[in-house]
Short mmCIF file of C-alpha atoms in Angstrom, two decimals:
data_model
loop_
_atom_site.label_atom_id
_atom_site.label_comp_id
_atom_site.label_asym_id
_atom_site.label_seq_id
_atom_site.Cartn_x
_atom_site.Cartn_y
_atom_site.Cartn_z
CA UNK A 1 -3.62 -35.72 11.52
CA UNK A 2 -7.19 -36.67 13.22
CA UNK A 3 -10.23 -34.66 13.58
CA UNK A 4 -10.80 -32.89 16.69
CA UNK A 5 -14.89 -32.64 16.17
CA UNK A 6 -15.09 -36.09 15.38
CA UNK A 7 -17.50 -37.96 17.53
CA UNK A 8 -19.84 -39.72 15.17
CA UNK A 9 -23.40 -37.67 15.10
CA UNK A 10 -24.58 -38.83 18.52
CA UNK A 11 -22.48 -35.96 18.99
CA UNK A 12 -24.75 -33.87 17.08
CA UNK A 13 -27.36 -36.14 18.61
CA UNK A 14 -28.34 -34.36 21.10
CA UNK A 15 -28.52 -30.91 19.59
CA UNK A 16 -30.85 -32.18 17.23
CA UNK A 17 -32.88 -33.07 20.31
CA UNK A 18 -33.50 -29.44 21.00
CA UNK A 19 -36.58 -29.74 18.34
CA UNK A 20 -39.70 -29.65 19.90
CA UNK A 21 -41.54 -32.21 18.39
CA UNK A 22 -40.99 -35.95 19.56
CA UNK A 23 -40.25 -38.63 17.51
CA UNK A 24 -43.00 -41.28 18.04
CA UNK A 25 -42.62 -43.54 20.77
CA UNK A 26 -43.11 -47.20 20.05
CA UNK A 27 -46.67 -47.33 21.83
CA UNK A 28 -47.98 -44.71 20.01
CA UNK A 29 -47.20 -46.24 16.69
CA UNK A 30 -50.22 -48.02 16.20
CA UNK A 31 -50.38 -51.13 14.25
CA UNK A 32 -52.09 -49.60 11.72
CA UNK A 33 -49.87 -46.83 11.68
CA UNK A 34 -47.00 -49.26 10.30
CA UNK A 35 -48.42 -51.87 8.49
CA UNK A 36 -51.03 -50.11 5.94
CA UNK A 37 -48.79 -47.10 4.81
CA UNK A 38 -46.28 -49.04 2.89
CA UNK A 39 -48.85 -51.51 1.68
CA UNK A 40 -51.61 -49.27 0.52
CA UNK A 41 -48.00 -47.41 -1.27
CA UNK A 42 -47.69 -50.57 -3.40
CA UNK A 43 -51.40 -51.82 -3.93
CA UNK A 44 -51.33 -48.52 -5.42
CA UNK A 45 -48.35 -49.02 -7.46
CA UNK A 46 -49.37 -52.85 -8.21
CA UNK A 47 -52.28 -51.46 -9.51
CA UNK A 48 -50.90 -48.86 -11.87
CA UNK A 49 -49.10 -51.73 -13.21
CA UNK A 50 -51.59 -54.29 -13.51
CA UNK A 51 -54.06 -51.35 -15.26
CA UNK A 52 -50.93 -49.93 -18.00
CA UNK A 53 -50.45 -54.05 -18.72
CA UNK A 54 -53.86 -55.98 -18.72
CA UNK A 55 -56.01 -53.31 -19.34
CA UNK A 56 -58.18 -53.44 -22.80
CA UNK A 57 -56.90 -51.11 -25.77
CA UNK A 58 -60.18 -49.67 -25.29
CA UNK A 59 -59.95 -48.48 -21.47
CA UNK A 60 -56.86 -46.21 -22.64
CA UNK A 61 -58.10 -45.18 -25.74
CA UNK A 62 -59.65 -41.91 -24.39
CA UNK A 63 -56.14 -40.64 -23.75
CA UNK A 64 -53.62 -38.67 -25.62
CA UNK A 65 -50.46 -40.29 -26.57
CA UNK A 66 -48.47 -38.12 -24.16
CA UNK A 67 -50.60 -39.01 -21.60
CA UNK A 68 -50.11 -42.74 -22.04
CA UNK A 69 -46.50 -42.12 -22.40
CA UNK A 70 -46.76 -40.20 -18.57
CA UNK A 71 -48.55 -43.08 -17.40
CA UNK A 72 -45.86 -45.55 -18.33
CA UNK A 73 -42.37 -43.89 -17.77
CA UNK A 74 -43.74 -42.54 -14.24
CA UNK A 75 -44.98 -46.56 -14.02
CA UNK A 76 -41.33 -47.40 -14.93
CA UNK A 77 -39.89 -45.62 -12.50
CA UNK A 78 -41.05 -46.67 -9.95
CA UNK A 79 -41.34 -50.65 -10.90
CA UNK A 80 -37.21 -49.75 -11.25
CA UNK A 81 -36.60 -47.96 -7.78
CA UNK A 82 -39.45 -49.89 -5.80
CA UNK A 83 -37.18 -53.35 -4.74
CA UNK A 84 -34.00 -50.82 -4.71
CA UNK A 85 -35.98 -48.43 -1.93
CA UNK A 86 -37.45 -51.91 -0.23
CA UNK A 87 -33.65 -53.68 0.10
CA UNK A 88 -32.34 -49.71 1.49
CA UNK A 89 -35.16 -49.48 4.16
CA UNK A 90 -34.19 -52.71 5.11
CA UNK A 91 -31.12 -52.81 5.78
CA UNK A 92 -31.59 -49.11 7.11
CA UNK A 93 -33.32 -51.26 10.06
CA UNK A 94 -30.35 -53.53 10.22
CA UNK A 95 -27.55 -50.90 10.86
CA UNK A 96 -30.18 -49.52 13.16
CA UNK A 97 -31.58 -52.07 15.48
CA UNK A 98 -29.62 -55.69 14.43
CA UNK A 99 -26.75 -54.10 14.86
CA UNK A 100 -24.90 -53.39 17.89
CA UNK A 101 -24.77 -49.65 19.06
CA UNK A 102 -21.74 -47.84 17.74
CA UNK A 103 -20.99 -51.06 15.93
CA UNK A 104 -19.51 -49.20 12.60
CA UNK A 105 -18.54 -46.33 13.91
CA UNK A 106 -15.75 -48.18 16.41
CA UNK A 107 -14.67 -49.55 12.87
CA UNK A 108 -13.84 -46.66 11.17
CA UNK A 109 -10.24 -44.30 11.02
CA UNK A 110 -10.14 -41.24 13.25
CA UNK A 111 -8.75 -39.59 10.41
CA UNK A 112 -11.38 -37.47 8.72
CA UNK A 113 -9.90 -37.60 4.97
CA UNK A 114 -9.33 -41.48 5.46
CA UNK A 115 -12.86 -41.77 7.89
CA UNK A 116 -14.88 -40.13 4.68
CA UNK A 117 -12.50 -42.38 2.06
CA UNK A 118 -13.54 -45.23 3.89
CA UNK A 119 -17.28 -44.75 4.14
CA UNK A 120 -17.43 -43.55 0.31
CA UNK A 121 -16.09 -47.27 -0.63
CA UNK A 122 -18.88 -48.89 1.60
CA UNK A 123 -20.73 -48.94 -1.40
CA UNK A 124 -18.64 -51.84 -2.98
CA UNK A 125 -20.51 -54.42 -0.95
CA UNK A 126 -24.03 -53.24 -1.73
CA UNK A 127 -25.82 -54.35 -4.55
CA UNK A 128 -28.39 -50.81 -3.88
CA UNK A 129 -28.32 -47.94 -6.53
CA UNK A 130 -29.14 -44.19 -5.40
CA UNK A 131 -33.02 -44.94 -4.24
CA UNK A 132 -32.44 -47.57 -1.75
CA UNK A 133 -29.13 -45.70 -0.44
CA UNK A 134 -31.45 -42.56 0.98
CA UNK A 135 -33.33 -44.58 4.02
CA UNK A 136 -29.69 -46.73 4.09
CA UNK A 137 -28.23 -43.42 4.92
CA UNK A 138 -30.43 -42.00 6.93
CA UNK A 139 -30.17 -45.05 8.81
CA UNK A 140 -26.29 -44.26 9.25
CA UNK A 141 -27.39 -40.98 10.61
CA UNK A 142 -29.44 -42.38 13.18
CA UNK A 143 -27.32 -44.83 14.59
CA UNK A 144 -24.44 -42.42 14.79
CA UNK A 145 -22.34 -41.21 11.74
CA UNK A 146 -21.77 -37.77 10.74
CA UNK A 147 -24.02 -35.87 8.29
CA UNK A 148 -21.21 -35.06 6.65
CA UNK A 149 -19.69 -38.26 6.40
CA UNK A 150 -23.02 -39.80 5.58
CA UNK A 151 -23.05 -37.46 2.51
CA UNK A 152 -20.05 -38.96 1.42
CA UNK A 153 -21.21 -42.33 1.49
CA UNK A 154 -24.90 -41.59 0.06
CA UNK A 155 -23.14 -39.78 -3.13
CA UNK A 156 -20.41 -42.43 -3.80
CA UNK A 157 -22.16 -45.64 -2.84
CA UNK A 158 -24.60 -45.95 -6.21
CA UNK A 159 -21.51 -45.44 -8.33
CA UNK A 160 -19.13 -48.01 -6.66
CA UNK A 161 -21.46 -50.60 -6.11
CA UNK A 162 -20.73 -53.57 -8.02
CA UNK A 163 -23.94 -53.52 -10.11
CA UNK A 164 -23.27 -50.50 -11.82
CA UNK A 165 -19.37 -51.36 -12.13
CA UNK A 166 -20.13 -54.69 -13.69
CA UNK A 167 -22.68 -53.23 -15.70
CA UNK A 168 -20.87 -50.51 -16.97
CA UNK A 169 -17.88 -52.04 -17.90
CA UNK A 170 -20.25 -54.72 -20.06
CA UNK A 171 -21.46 -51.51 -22.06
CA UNK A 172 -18.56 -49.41 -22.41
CA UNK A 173 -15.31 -51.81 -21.53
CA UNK A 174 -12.69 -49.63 -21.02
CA UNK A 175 -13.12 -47.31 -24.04
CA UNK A 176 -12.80 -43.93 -23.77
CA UNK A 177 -11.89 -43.89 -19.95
CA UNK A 178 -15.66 -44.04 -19.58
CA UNK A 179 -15.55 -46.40 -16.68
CA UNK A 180 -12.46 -45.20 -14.85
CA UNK A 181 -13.88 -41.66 -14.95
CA UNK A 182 -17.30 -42.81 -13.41
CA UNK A 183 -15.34 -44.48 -10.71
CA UNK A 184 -12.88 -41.89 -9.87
CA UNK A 185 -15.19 -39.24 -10.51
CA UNK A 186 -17.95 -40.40 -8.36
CA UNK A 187 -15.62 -40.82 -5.48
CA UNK A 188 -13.69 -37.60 -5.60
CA UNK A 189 -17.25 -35.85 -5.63
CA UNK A 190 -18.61 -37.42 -2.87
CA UNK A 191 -15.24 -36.64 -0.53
CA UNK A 192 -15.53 -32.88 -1.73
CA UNK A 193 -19.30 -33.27 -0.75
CA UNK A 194 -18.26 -34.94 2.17
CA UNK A 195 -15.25 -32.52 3.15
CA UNK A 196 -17.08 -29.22 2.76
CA UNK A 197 -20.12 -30.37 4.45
CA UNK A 198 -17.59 -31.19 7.85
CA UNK A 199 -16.92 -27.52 8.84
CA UNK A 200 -20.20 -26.61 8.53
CA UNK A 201 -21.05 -25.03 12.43
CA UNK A 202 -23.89 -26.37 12.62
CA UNK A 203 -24.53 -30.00 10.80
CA UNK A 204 -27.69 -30.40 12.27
CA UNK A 205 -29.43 -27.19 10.45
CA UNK A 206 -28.50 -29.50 7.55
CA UNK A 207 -31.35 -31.90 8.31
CA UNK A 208 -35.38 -31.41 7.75
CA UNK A 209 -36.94 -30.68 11.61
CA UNK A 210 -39.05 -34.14 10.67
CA UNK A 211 -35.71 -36.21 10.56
CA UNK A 212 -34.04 -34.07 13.14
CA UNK A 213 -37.18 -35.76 15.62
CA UNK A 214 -36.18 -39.15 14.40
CA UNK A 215 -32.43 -38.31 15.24
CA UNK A 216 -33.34 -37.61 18.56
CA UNK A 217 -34.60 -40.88 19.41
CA UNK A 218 -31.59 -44.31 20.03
CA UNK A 219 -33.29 -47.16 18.22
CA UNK A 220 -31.58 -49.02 20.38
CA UNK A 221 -33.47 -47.57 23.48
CA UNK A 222 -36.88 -48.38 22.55
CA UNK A 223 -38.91 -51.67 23.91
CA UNK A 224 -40.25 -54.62 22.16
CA UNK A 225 -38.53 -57.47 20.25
CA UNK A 226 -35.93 -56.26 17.51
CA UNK A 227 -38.16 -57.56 14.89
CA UNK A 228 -41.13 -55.68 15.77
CA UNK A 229 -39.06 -52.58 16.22
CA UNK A 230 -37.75 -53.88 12.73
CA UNK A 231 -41.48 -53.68 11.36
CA UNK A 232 -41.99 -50.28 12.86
CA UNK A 233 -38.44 -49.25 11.29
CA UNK A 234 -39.65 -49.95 7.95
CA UNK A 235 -43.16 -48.59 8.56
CA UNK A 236 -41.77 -45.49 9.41
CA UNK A 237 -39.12 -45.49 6.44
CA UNK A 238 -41.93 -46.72 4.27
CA UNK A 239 -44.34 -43.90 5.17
CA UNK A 240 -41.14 -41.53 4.38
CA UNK A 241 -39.94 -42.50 0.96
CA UNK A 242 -43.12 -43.96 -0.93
CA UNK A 243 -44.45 -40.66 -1.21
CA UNK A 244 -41.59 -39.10 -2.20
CA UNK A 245 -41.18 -41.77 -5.04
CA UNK A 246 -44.32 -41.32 -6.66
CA UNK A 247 -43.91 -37.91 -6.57
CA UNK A 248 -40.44 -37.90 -8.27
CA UNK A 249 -41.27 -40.70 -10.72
CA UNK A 250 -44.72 -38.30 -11.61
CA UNK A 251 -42.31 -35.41 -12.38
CA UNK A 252 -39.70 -37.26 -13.75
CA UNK A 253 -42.89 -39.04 -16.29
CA UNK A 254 -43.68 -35.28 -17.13
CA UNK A 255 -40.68 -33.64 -17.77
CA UNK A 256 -39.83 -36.50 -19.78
CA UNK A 257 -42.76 -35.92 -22.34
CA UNK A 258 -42.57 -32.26 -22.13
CA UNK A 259 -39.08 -32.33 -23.42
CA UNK A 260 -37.93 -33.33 -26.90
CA UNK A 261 -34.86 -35.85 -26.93
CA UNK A 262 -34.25 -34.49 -30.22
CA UNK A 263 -33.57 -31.03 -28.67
CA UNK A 264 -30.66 -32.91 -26.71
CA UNK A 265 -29.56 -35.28 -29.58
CA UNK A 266 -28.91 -32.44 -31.59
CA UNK A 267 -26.39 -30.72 -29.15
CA UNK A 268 -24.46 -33.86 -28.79
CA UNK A 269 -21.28 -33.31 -30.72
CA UNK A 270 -20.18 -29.74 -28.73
CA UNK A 271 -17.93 -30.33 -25.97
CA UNK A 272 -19.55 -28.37 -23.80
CA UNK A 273 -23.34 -28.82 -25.09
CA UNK A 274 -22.82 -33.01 -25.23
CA UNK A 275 -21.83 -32.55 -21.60
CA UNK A 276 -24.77 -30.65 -20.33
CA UNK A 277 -27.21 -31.71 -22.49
CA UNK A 278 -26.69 -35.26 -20.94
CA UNK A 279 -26.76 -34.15 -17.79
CA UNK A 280 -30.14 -32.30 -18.39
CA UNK A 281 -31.30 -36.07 -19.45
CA UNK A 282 -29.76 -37.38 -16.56
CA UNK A 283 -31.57 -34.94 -14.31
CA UNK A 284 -34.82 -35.89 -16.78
CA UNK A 285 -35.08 -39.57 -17.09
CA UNK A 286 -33.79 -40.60 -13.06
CA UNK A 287 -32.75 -44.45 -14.23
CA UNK A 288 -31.17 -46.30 -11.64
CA UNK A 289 -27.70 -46.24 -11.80
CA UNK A 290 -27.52 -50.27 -11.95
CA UNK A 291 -28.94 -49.99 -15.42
CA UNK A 292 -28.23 -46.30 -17.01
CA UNK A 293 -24.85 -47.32 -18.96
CA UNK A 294 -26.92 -49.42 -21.25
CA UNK A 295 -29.50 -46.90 -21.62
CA UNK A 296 -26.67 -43.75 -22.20
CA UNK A 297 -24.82 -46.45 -24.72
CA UNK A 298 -27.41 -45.84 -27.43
CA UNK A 299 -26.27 -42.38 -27.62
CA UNK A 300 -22.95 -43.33 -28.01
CA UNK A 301 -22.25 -42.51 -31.60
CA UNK A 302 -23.59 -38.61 -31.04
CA UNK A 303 -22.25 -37.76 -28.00
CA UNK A 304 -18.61 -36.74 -27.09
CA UNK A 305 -17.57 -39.66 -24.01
CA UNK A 306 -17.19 -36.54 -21.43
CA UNK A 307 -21.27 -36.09 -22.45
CA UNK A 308 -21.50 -39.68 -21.03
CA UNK A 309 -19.09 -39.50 -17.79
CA UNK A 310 -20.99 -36.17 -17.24
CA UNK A 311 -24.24 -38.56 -17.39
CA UNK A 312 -23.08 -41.56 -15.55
CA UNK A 313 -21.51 -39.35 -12.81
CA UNK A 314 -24.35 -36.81 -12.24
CA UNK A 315 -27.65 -38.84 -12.93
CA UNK A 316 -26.98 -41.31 -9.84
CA UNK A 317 -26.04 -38.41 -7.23
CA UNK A 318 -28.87 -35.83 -8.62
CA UNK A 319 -32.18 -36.57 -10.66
CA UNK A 320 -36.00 -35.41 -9.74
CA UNK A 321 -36.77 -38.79 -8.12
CA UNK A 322 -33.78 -38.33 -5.74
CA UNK A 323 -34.18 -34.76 -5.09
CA UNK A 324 -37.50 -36.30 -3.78
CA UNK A 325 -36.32 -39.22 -1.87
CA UNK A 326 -33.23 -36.89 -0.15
CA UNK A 327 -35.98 -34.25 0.56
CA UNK A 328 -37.27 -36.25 3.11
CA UNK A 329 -33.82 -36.21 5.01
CA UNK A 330 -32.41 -32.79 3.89
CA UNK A 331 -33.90 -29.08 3.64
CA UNK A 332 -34.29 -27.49 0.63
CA UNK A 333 -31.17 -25.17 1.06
CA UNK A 334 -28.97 -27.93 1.60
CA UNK A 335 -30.29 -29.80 -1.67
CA UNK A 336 -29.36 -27.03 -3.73
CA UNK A 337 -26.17 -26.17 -2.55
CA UNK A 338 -25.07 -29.39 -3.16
CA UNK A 339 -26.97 -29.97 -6.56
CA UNK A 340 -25.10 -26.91 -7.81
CA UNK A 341 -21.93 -28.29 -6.45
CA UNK A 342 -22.38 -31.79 -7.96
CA UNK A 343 -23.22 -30.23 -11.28
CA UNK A 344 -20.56 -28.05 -11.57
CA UNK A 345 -18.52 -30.39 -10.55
CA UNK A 346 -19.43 -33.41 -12.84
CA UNK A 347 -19.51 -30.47 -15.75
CA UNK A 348 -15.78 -30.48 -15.37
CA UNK A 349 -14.92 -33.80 -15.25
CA UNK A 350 -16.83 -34.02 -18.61
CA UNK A 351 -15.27 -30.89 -20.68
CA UNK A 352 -11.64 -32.71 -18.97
CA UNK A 353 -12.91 -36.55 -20.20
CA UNK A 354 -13.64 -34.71 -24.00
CA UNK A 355 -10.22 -32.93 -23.82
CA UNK A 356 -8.35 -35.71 -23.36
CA UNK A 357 -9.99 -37.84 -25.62
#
């Protein structure tokens, strides 16, 4: 059975034209306008770094200990996301300008279940966890695909890539169904995601107005070399998700010290505690996904394994930092419909991992 709606989003292209504001042209993007937003983004980071590292004992010494701790997990977050975001905006400009129009979408089933199925496993052959796969999907939007089916692919792809499999299965093996549940989990999340999101009326509601704009404009239409509309590409990207990953990383640095781990240590061996007390960490720490099954495995002797699948499933779809990156793409209404979804979601595949074993 196929889809009737489906023409990939430059169907919904042109509705999302019907916002007022213009995306800018390529002659009003300045040179400035591209070139010193991402780099003043990491001077600044560069330099929070070089300050938490070479800095005397005494230059600190006027701050509290939670304070330095802020300073260095928000630090840590980003150093972890920053080459993750860089490699997604990048190849964000490749889909979008390198290459050719409609390129993927000719590629892909009619089918909607298989079309979404397909998409979610995309993620297999990129080495980019959750932070870089935000300007990757918006990207996809962009040059065509479906909200909907974009979902599908920007909730699934940090779980199936092969970092986080291979890394995974070097932390856990196959114990416990830890890794098989990630994997099936992940994906049968993302294609409910993915599913529901299709008969929504009206996809491009889904969207902020700021990305609707950018929607409205074919890559593919604008003048100038590709790599100079490459450079503007990741200006523009640059200028979008920077912001939004300092921000995250600052809350996620807060939170972080505000909280007590031994609060969630000491819920660990309930069924249904273990499960959402590691998802509250998930939600808390926002590791990348390549690296958070050797972070999760020291709690493995206090926490039930569905506490863990909970945490491996739900940290790389939903944490602070990419509530903040997907901000820049989605409204707020969408983000928490489909936060409450995800959670509720992963919840039960957690409670079902401890039941079983």
């Amino acid at each position: 059975m196929t889809d009737p709606d489906f023409t990939p989003s430059r169907h919904e292209e042109r509705t999302l034209s019907t916002t007022p504001a213009a995306h800018p042209s390529l002659r009003e993007l300045t040179r400035s306008e591209w070139r010193w937003t991402p780099i003043v983004g990491v001077a600044a980071v560069l330099l929070l770094v070089a300050i938490r590292i070479f800095a005397p004992a005494e230059w600190t010494s006027w701050m509290t200990d939670p304070a330095k701790d802020f300073v260095t997990l928000s630090v840590s977050v980003i150093i972890e996301s920053l080459p993750f975001v860089i490699l997604g905006i990048l190849l964000s400009a490749v889909v979008q300008i390198w290459l050719p129009a409609g390129f993927l979408l000719r590629r892909l089933p009619r089918n909607a279940v298989l079309r979404r199925s397909v998409i979610s496993l995309l993620g297999v052959l990129l080495p980019v966890c959750e932070c870089g796969n935000v300007p990757l999907t918006r990207g996809l939007i962009v040059s065509g695909l479906s909200v909907a089916d974009s979902m599908a692919f920007l909730f699934a792809a940090p779980i199936i890539n092969p970092i986080t499999i291979i890394t995974t299965y070097q932390a856990f093996g196959w114990n416990d169904g830890i890794l098989i549940s990630r994997i099936v989990g992940g994906l049968v999340i993302a294609n409910l995601v993915g599913f529901i999101y299709s008969t929504h009326p009206a996809p491009q509601t889904l969207l902020t107005r700021s990305f609707q704009a950018a929607c409205a404009v074919d890559p593919h239409a604008e003048h100038g070399t590709r790599t100079r509309r490459t450079l503007i590409s990741f200006g523009r990207e640059s200028a979008a998700m920077m912001p939004a990953l300092i921000v995250g990383a600052g809350i996620a640095g807060l939170i972080q010290v505000a909280v007590s781990r031994n609060l969630l240590i000491t819920l660990g061996s309930n069924p249904l505690w273990s499960v959402l007390a590691l998802m509250a960490l998930a939600f808390i720490v926002a590791i990348c996904s390549n690296v958070d099954a050797f972070f999760i495995l020291s709690f493995g002797s206090t926490f039930l394994p569905g506490g863990i699948v909970a945490f491996l499933i739900f940290g790389p779809m939903i944490d602070i930092k990419m509530l903040a990156l997907m901000r820049t793409t989605f409204t707020v209404r969408t983000l928490v419909q489909v936060s409450v979804l995800i959670a509720v979601c992963a919840a039960a595949i957690g409670l079902a991992v401890n039941l079983v074993f």
